Amino acid sequence: TESVITHTQLLLQDDLRAGLRADVLAGLRAEPKQIPPKWFYDQRGSELFDAITALPEYYPTEAERAALRLAAEEIAELSGARMAMELGSGSSDKTRTLLDALRPGRYVAFDVSESALDGAAGGLTRRYPGMQVDCVVGDFDRHLGFLPDGEDRMLVFLGGTIGNYAPGPRAGLLAAMAATLRPGETLLLGADLVKDSGRLVRAYDDSAGVTAAFNRNLLSILNRELRADFDIDGFEHVALWDARNEWIEMRLRALRAQRVRVEDLDLTVEFAAGEELHTEVSCKFRREGIAGELDEAGFSTIGWWTDPDGDFGLTLARK
Ligand code: AVJ
């Protein structure tokens, strides 16, 4: 059997830059100042994120892998899926555990990063001869409607990326996912669960300082892509647990007052000493909360699994 790899480009370099410009312009004018976490992932940011997933304090990656191992066969049976479409597939590394059980005829890898997709595709076709691999470069906030049609499809959204969405936008994303599926098709959702706040904070403020470097790399991205002049050493990494909203927040705190020029936006912004730039929320979930939100979006939950320690949850839902 021959393997087929296709490539679709929904996101051009120019679109990406226009999106960054719009988000940074709005975010630096907002109170408090904020930049959405989707801009963390340039090449260096992706490398730092991979390094985070290998840290002893950062439990979600291994926990999700363990949950997938326990659940994969049942997911394959319950879903009956013959085609998998993964959003934010990155290296597609953990996905293999699922593909081993599902053995779909077709796998769509959807990511903003073309280099991540290219890196993954060859290995997948070698491991799964005869499986068609479609690489789609796109932004799932805008391009869900372009996912390929097919029969018995399963949307796969792993890694806890859903946690980057606060409740309002999250409802919108889940509804958009439901809208792309036909009745009977499924969604597999990975979500990090509420747990001891000490463990949570350590996962986002590791002792080796990798998460701090990941957070501050955002300022290097702005300096390079938008010709800004952030003094990167003038900001420190902050990670805190918001118990009311049940989310982790990452911020960059100005150690001293500074004026920042963003040439490409023709913008000058002032940071007071101690002022914080909000860079990420990472929501943590409870089983009933996830089921309720999925129900609200038009799904019904048909399966729930966690790793043996109960740290990370996988939900299978049917439209
Ligand atoms: C990729 C969004 C799931 O929220 O845990 C890791 C990103 N940020 N450490 C997360 C992240 C800081 C990660 N997600």
Coordinates of C-alpha atoms and ligand atoms in Angstrom, one line a residue:
T1 CA 0.0 0.0 0.0
E2 CA 1.2 3.5 -0.9
S3 CA 1.2 6.3 1.6
V4 CA -0.1 9.7 0.7
I5 CA 0.9 13.0 2.3
T6 CA -1.0 16.1 1.3
H7 CA -0.3 19.8 2.3
T8 CA -2.8 22.6 2.7
Q9 CA -1.8 26.1 3.5
L10 CA -4.7 28.1 5.1
L11 CA -2.4 30.5 6.9
L12 CA 0.2 32.6 5.0
Q13 CA 3.1 34.3 6.7
D14 CA 1.4 37.6 6.1
D15 CA -1.8 36.5 7.8
L16 CA 0.1 35.3 10.8
R17 CA 2.0 38.6 11.1
A18 CA -1.3 40.6 10.7
G19 CA -2.8 38.6 13.5
L20 CA 0.2 39.2 15.8
R21 CA 0.1 42.9 15.0
A22 CA -3.6 43.2 15.8
D23 CA -3.3 41.1 19.1
V24 CA -0.3 43.1 20.3
L25 CA -1.8 46.5 19.5
A26 CA -5.0 45.7 21.3
G27 CA -3.2 43.9 24.1
L28 CA -0.7 46.6 24.9
R29 CA -3.5 49.2 25.0
A30 CA -5.7 47.1 27.3
E31 CA -5.8 47.4 31.1
P32 CA -4.2 45.2 32.3
K33 CA -1.8 44.7 29.4
Q34 CA -2.0 41.3 27.8
I35 CA -0.7 39.2 24.9
P36 CA -2.6 35.9 24.0
P37 CA -0.6 32.7 24.6
K38 CA -0.8 31.6 21.0
W39 CA 2.2 33.8 20.2
F40 CA 4.6 31.8 22.4
Y41 CA 5.4 29.3 19.7
D42 CA 8.1 30.5 17.4
Q43 CA 10.9 27.9 16.8
R44 CA 12.6 28.7 20.1
G45 CA 9.3 28.8 21.9
S46 CA 8.4 25.4 20.6
E47 CA 11.7 24.1 21.7
L48 CA 11.3 25.5 25.2
F49 CA 7.8 24.1 25.4
D50 CA 9.2 20.6 24.5
A51 CA 11.7 21.1 27.2
I52 CA 8.9 22.0 29.7
T53 CA 7.1 18.7 28.9
A54 CA 10.3 16.9 30.0
L55 CA 10.5 18.7 33.4
P56 CA 9.9 16.7 36.5
E57 CA 7.4 19.4 37.8
Y58 CA 5.4 19.5 34.5
Y59 CA 3.2 16.4 35.0
P60 CA 0.4 17.0 32.3
T61 CA 2.3 15.5 29.3
E62 CA 3.1 12.2 30.9
A63 CA -0.3 12.0 32.7
E64 CA -2.1 12.5 29.4
R65 CA 0.1 9.9 27.8
A66 CA -0.8 7.4 30.6
A67 CA -4.5 8.2 30.2
L68 CA -4.3 7.7 26.5
R69 CA -2.6 4.3 26.9
L70 CA -5.4 3.2 29.3
A71 CA -8.2 4.6 27.1
A72 CA -7.1 4.1 23.5
E73 CA -8.8 0.8 22.8
E74 CA -12.1 1.9 24.3
I75 CA -11.9 5.2 22.4
A76 CA -11.5 3.3 19.2
E77 CA -14.5 1.1 19.9
L78 CA -16.8 3.7 21.3
S79 CA -16.1 6.3 18.6
G80 CA -16.0 4.0 15.6
A81 CA -13.9 6.7 14.0
R82 CA -12.2 6.0 10.7
M83 CA -10.6 9.4 10.3
A84 CA -8.9 11.5 13.0
M85 CA -8.4 15.3 12.8
E86 CA -6.1 16.7 15.4
L87 CA -6.0 20.4 16.2
G88 CA -2.6 21.7 17.4
S89 CA -1.0 18.4 16.5
G90 CA 2.6 19.7 16.9
S91 CA 4.9 16.7 16.8
S92 CA 1.9 14.2 16.9
D93 CA 4.0 12.3 19.4
K94 CA 1.3 11.4 22.0
T95 CA -1.2 10.9 19.1
R96 CA 0.6 7.6 18.2
T97 CA -0.8 6.0 21.3
L98 CA -4.3 6.8 19.9
L99 CA -3.5 5.9 16.3
D100 CA -2.1 2.5 17.3
A101 CA -5.6 1.6 18.5
L102 CA -7.7 3.6 16.1
R103 CA -5.8 2.7 12.9
P104 CA -7.7 5.3 10.9
G105 CA -7.5 5.4 7.1
R106 CA -6.8 9.1 7.2
Y107 CA -5.2 11.5 9.8
V108 CA -5.4 15.2 9.4
A109 CA -2.7 17.1 11.3
F110 CA -3.7 20.7 11.8
D111 CA -1.3 23.2 13.3
V112 CA -0.1 26.9 13.0
S113 CA 3.5 25.6 12.6
E114 CA 4.4 24.3 9.2
S115 CA 7.8 23.1 10.4
A116 CA 6.1 21.0 13.2
L117 CA 3.8 19.4 10.6
D118 CA 6.6 18.6 8.2
G119 CA 8.6 17.1 11.0
A120 CA 5.7 14.8 12.0
A121 CA 4.4 13.6 8.6
G122 CA 7.2 11.4 7.4
G123 CA 7.4 9.4 10.6
L124 CA 3.7 8.9 10.7
T125 CA 3.5 7.4 7.2
R126 CA 6.5 5.1 8.0
R127 CA 4.7 3.9 11.2
Y128 CA 1.3 3.6 9.6
P129 CA 1.8 2.5 6.0
G130 CA -1.3 3.1 3.9
M131 CA -2.7 5.8 6.2
Q132 CA -3.3 9.1 4.4
V133 CA -1.7 12.1 6.2
D134 CA -3.1 15.5 5.5
C135 CA -1.0 18.4 6.8
V136 CA -3.0 21.6 7.2
V137 CA -1.3 24.8 8.3
G138 CA -4.1 26.8 9.9
D139 CA -5.4 28.6 13.0
F140 CA -8.2 26.7 14.7
D141 CA -9.7 30.0 15.9
R142 CA -10.4 30.8 12.3
H143 CA -10.2 27.8 10.0
L144 CA -12.2 25.0 11.5
G145 CA -14.6 25.3 8.6
F146 CA -11.9 24.2 6.2
L147 CA -11.3 20.8 7.8
P148 CA -11.8 18.1 5.2
D149 CA -15.1 16.3 4.9
G150 CA -15.2 12.6 5.4
E151 CA -17.1 9.9 7.2
D152 CA -17.0 8.9 10.8
R153 CA -14.5 11.6 11.8
M154 CA -13.1 12.3 15.2
L155 CA -11.8 15.7 16.2
V156 CA -8.8 15.3 18.6
F157 CA -7.8 18.2 20.9
L158 CA -5.1 17.1 23.3
G159 CA -2.5 18.6 25.6
G160 CA -4.8 20.7 27.7
T161 CA -4.7 23.5 25.1
I162 CA -8.4 24.0 25.8
G163 CA -7.2 25.5 29.1
N164 CA -5.8 28.5 27.2
Y165 CA -9.4 29.6 26.6
A166 CA -11.3 31.5 29.3
P167 CA -14.9 30.3 29.7
G168 CA -16.5 32.7 27.2
P169 CA -14.1 32.0 24.3
R170 CA -14.1 28.4 25.2
A171 CA -17.8 28.1 24.7
G172 CA -17.3 29.6 21.3
L173 CA -14.6 27.2 20.4
L174 CA -16.5 24.1 21.5
A175 CA -19.6 25.4 19.6
A176 CA -17.4 25.9 16.5
M177 CA -16.1 22.3 16.9
A178 CA -19.6 21.0 17.1
A179 CA -20.6 22.9 14.0
T180 CA -17.8 21.3 12.0
L181 CA -19.0 17.8 12.9
R182 CA -22.0 15.7 11.7
P183 CA -24.3 14.1 14.2
G184 CA -22.7 10.9 15.4
E185 CA -19.1 12.1 14.9
T186 CA -16.9 12.5 17.9
L187 CA -14.6 14.8 19.8
L188 CA -11.7 13.6 22.0
L189 CA -10.7 16.3 24.5
G190 CA -7.7 16.3 26.9
A191 CA -8.0 18.6 29.9
D192 CA -5.8 19.2 32.9
L193 CA -7.6 18.7 36.2
V194 CA -7.9 20.8 39.4
K195 CA -5.4 19.6 42.0
D196 CA -3.2 20.7 44.9
S197 CA -2.3 24.4 44.2
G198 CA 1.4 23.8 45.2
R199 CA 1.8 21.2 42.5
L200 CA 0.1 23.4 40.0
V201 CA 2.3 26.4 40.7
R202 CA 5.4 24.3 40.6
A203 CA 4.4 23.0 37.1
Y204 CA 4.4 26.6 35.9
D205 CA 7.3 27.9 37.8
D206 CA 9.9 25.1 37.6
S207 CA 13.2 25.2 39.5
A208 CA 15.3 25.0 36.3
G209 CA 13.7 28.2 35.0
V210 CA 12.6 26.7 31.7
T211 CA 9.0 28.1 32.0
A212 CA 10.4 31.5 32.9
A213 CA 12.5 31.4 29.7
F214 CA 9.5 30.3 27.7
N215 CA 7.4 33.2 29.1
R216 CA 10.1 35.8 28.5
N217 CA 10.8 34.5 25.0
L218 CA 7.5 36.1 24.1
L219 CA 9.3 39.5 24.5
S220 CA 12.1 38.3 22.1
I221 CA 9.4 37.4 19.6
L222 CA 7.9 40.9 19.8
N223 CA 11.3 42.5 19.6
R224 CA 12.1 40.5 16.4
E225 CA 8.7 40.4 14.6
L226 CA 7.4 43.8 15.4
R227 CA 10.7 45.7 15.9
A228 CA 10.1 46.3 19.6
D229 CA 12.7 47.1 22.1
F230 CA 11.6 45.3 25.3
D231 CA 14.4 45.1 27.9
I232 CA 13.9 41.4 28.4
D233 CA 16.0 41.3 31.6
G234 CA 13.8 44.0 33.0
F235 CA 10.9 41.5 33.3
E236 CA 10.4 38.6 35.7
H237 CA 8.3 35.5 35.3
V238 CA 5.2 35.2 37.5
A239 CA 3.0 32.1 37.9
L240 CA 0.0 32.2 40.2
W241 CA -3.0 30.0 41.0
D242 CA -6.4 31.9 40.8
A243 CA -8.5 29.7 43.1
R244 CA -11.8 31.5 42.2
N245 CA -11.4 30.9 38.4
E246 CA -9.5 27.7 38.9
W247 CA -6.8 28.7 36.5
I248 CA -3.0 29.3 36.5
E249 CA -2.0 32.7 35.3
M250 CA 1.4 33.5 33.8
R251 CA 2.5 37.1 33.7
L252 CA 5.7 39.1 33.1
R253 CA 6.3 41.7 35.8
A254 CA 8.4 44.8 35.0
L255 CA 11.2 45.0 37.5
R256 CA 11.6 48.8 36.9
A257 CA 9.7 51.4 35.0
Q258 CA 10.3 51.2 31.3
R259 CA 9.2 52.8 28.0
V260 CA 8.8 50.4 25.1
R261 CA 8.8 51.3 21.5
V262 CA 7.0 49.0 19.1
E263 CA 8.2 50.3 15.7
D264 CA 5.9 48.3 13.4
L265 CA 2.9 49.4 15.4
D266 CA 4.1 53.0 15.7
L267 CA 3.3 52.6 19.4
T268 CA 5.1 53.6 22.6
V269 CA 3.9 52.1 25.8
E270 CA 4.9 52.7 29.4
F271 CA 5.3 50.1 32.0
A272 CA 5.3 51.2 35.7
A273 CA 7.7 49.4 38.0
G274 CA 5.9 46.2 39.1
E275 CA 3.3 46.4 36.3
E276 CA 2.4 43.0 34.9
L277 CA 1.8 41.9 31.3
H278 CA -0.7 39.0 31.3
T279 CA 0.6 36.2 29.0
E280 CA -1.4 33.1 29.6
V281 CA -4.3 31.5 31.5
S282 CA -4.2 27.7 31.8
C283 CA -7.6 26.6 33.1
K284 CA -7.9 23.5 35.2
F285 CA -11.1 21.4 35.0
R286 CA -13.4 19.1 36.9
R287 CA -15.2 16.1 35.3
E288 CA -18.7 17.6 35.7
G289 CA -17.6 21.0 34.5
I290 CA -16.3 19.5 31.2
A291 CA -19.4 17.4 30.7
G292 CA -21.6 20.4 31.3
E293 CA -19.7 22.7 28.9
L294 CA -19.7 20.0 26.2
D295 CA -23.4 19.5 26.7
E296 CA -23.9 23.2 26.3
A297 CA -22.0 23.1 23.0
G298 CA -24.2 20.3 21.6
F299 CA -22.2 17.2 22.5
S300 CA -23.0 14.3 24.8
T301 CA -20.2 12.7 26.8
I302 CA -19.8 9.0 26.0
G303 CA -16.5 8.3 27.8
W304 CA -14.2 9.6 30.6
W305 CA -10.7 8.4 31.5
T306 CA -7.9 9.7 33.6
D307 CA -4.3 8.6 34.3
P308 CA -3.9 6.4 37.4
D309 CA -3.2 9.4 39.6
G310 CA -6.3 11.3 38.4
D311 CA -4.2 14.3 37.2
F312 CA -5.4 14.6 33.6
G313 CA -8.8 13.9 32.0
L314 CA -9.8 12.6 28.6
T315 CA -13.4 13.0 27.5
L316 CA -14.9 11.4 24.5
A317 CA -18.1 13.2 23.3
R318 CA -20.5 12.6 20.5
K319 CA -22.3 15.2 18.5
Ligands
AVJ1 C1 0.2 23.9 25.8 C2 -1.4 25.3 26.8 C3 -1.3 23.1 27.4 O1 -1.1 25.5 29.7 O2 0.1 23.8 30.4 C4 3.2 25.1 29.7 C5 1.4 25.7 27.9 N1 2.5 27.2 29.6 N2 3.8 25.8 30.6 C6 -0.2 24.6 29.5 C7 2.3 26.0 29.0 C8 3.5 27.1 30.5 C9 0.5 24.5 28.1 N3 -0.5 24.2 27.0

